[in-house]
Tab-separated table of C-alpha atoms in Angstrom:
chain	number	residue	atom	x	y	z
A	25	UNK	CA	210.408	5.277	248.463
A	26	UNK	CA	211.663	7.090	245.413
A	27	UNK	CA	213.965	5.317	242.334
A	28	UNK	CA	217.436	6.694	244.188
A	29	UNK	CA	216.635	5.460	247.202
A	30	UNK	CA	215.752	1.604	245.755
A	31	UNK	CA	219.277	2.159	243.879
A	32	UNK	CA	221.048	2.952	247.203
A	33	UNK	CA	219.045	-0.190	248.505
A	34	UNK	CA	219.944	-2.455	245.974
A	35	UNK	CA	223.829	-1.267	245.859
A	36	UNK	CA	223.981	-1.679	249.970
A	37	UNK	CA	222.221	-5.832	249.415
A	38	UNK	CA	225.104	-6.432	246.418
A	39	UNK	CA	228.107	-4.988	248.727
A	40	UNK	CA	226.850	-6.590	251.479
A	41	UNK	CA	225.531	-10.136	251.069
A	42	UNK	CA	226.664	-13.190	248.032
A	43	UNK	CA	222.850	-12.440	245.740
A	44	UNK	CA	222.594	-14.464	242.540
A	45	UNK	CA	219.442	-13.765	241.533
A	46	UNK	CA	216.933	-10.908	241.094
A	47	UNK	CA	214.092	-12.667	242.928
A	48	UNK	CA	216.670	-12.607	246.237
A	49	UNK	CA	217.152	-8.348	245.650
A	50	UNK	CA	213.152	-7.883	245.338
A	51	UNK	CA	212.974	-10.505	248.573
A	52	UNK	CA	215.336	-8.505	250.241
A	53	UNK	CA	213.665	-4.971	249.082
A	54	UNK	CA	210.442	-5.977	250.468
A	55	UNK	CA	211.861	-6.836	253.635
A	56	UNK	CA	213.091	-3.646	253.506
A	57	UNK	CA	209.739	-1.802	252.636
A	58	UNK	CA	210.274	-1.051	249.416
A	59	UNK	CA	207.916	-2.988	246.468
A	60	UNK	CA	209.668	-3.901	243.536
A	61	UNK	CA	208.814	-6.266	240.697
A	62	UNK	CA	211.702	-8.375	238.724
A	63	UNK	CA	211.717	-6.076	235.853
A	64	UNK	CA	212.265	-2.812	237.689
A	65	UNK	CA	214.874	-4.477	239.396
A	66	UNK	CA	216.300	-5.792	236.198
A	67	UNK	CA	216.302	-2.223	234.954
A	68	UNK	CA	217.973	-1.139	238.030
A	69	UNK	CA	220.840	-3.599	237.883
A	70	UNK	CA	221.353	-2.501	234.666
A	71	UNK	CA	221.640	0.977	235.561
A	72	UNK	CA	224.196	0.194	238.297
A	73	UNK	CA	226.301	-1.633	235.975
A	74	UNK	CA	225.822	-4.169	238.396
A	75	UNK	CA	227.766	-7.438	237.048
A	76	UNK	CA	227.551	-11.260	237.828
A	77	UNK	CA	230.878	-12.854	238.320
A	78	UNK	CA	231.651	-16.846	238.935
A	79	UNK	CA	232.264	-18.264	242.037
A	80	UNK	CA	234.911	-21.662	242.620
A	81	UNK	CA	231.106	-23.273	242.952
A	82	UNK	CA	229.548	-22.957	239.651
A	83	UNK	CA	227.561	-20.636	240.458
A	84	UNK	CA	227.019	-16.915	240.095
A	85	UNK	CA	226.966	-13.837	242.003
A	86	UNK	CA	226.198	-9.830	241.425
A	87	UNK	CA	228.729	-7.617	242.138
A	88	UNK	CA	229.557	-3.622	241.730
A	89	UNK	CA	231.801	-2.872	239.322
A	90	UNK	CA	235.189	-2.542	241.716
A	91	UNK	CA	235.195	1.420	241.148
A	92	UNK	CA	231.989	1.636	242.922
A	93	UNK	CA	232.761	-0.758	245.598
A	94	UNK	CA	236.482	1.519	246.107
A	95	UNK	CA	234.798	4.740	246.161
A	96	UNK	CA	232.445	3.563	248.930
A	97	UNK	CA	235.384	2.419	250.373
A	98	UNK	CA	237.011	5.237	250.502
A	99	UNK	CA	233.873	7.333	252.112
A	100	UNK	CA	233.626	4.924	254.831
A	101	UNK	CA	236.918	5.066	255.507
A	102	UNK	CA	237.236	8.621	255.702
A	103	UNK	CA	234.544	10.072	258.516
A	104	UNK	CA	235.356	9.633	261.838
A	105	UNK	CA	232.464	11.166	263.787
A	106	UNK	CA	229.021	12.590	263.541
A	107	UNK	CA	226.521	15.115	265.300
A	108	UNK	CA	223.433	15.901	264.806
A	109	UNK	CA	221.237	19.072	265.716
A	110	UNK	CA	218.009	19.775	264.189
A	111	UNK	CA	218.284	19.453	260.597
A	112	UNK	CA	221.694	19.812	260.084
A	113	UNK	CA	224.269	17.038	260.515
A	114	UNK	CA	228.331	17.215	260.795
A	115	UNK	CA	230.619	14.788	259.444
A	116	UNK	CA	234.308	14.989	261.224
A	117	UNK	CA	236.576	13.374	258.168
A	118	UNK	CA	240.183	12.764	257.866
A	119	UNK	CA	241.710	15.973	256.737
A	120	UNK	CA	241.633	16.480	253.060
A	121	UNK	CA	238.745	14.126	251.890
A	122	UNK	CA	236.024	16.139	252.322
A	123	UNK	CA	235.249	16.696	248.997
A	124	UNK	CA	235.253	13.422	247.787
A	125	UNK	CA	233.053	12.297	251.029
A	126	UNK	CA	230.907	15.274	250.181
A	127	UNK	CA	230.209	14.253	246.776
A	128	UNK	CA	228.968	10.761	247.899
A	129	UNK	CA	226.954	12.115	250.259
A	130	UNK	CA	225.359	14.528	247.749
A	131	UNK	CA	224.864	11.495	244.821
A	132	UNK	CA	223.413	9.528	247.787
A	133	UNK	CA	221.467	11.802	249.342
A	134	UNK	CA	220.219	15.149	247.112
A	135	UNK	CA	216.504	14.741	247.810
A	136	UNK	CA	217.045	15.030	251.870
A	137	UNK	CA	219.766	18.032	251.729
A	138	UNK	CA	219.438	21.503	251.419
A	139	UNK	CA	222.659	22.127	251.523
A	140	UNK	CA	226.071	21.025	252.099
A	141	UNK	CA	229.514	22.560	253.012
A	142	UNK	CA	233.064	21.543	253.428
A	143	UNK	CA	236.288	22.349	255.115
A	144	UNK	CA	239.512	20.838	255.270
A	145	UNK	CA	238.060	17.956	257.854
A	146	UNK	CA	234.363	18.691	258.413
A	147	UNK	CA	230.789	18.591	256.357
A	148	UNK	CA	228.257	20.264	257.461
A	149	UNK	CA	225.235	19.208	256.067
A	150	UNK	CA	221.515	21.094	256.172
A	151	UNK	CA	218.872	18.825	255.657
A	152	UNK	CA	215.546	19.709	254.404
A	153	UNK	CA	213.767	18.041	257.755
A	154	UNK	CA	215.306	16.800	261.214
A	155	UNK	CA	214.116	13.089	260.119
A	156	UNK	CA	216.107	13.536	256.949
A	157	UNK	CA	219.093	14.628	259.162
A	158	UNK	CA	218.764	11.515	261.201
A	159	UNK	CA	218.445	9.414	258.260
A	160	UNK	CA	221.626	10.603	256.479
A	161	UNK	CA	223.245	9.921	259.827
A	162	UNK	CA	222.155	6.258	260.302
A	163	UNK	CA	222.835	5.408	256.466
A	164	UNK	CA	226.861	7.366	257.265
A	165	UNK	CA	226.965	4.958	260.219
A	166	UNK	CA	226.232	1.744	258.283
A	167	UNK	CA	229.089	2.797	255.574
């Protein structure tokens, strides 16, 4: 698994469950599949601009800086539907986001697609392999 793909890894375990440590991301990265030490995931934090923020408990958690978290948001929010044939994939979105959606999917997803084009409501997306086109459209469905 390449470096953007542990990012997108590490940025999914922050949004979704309360991590206070390092140790817990690399836990959760090998249960994923992906081998990490503390220091690359250190590094990778810092990259993020991942932050720890208090809790009413004393204690601490990591957490996206809130643009991040409202831009995924915002792509979630805005497909409706997917289809896949092949290697190509298309997103139905609510009319008029497309290019924002399109522009996470790219960040997210650049080393699978070949290509990507949007309308008014619709991105159709050419991966490079059919198994990349799945992928994409299982990691869509958990946003």
């Amino acid at each position: 698994m390449n470096k953007k793909e542990r990012l997108e890894k590490i940025r999914r375990f922050v949004t979704d469950y309360q991590i206070g440590t390092q140790e817990e991301i690399v836990v959760h990265l090998k249960e994923a599949g992906i081998s990490a030490t503390q220091a690359t995931v250190s590094r990778d934090i810092k990259e993020l601009g991942i932050v720890k923020i208090p809790l009413k408990n004393n204690t601490y958690i990591y957490e996206l800086p809130k643009s991040i978290v409202k831009s995924l948001q915002l792509a979630e929010n805005n497909i409706e539907g997917s289809q896949v044939m092949g290697n190509m994939l298309n997103l139905n979105v609510i009319p008029g986001n497309t290019v924002f959606v399109k522009g996470q999917l790219v960040a997210a997803f650049s080393d699978k697609i070949f290509s990507c084009v949007a309308d008014d409501n619709s991105i159709l997306i050419v991966a490079k392999t059919e198994e990349a086109a799945k992928e994409i459209s299982e990691q869509v469905k958990k946003w």
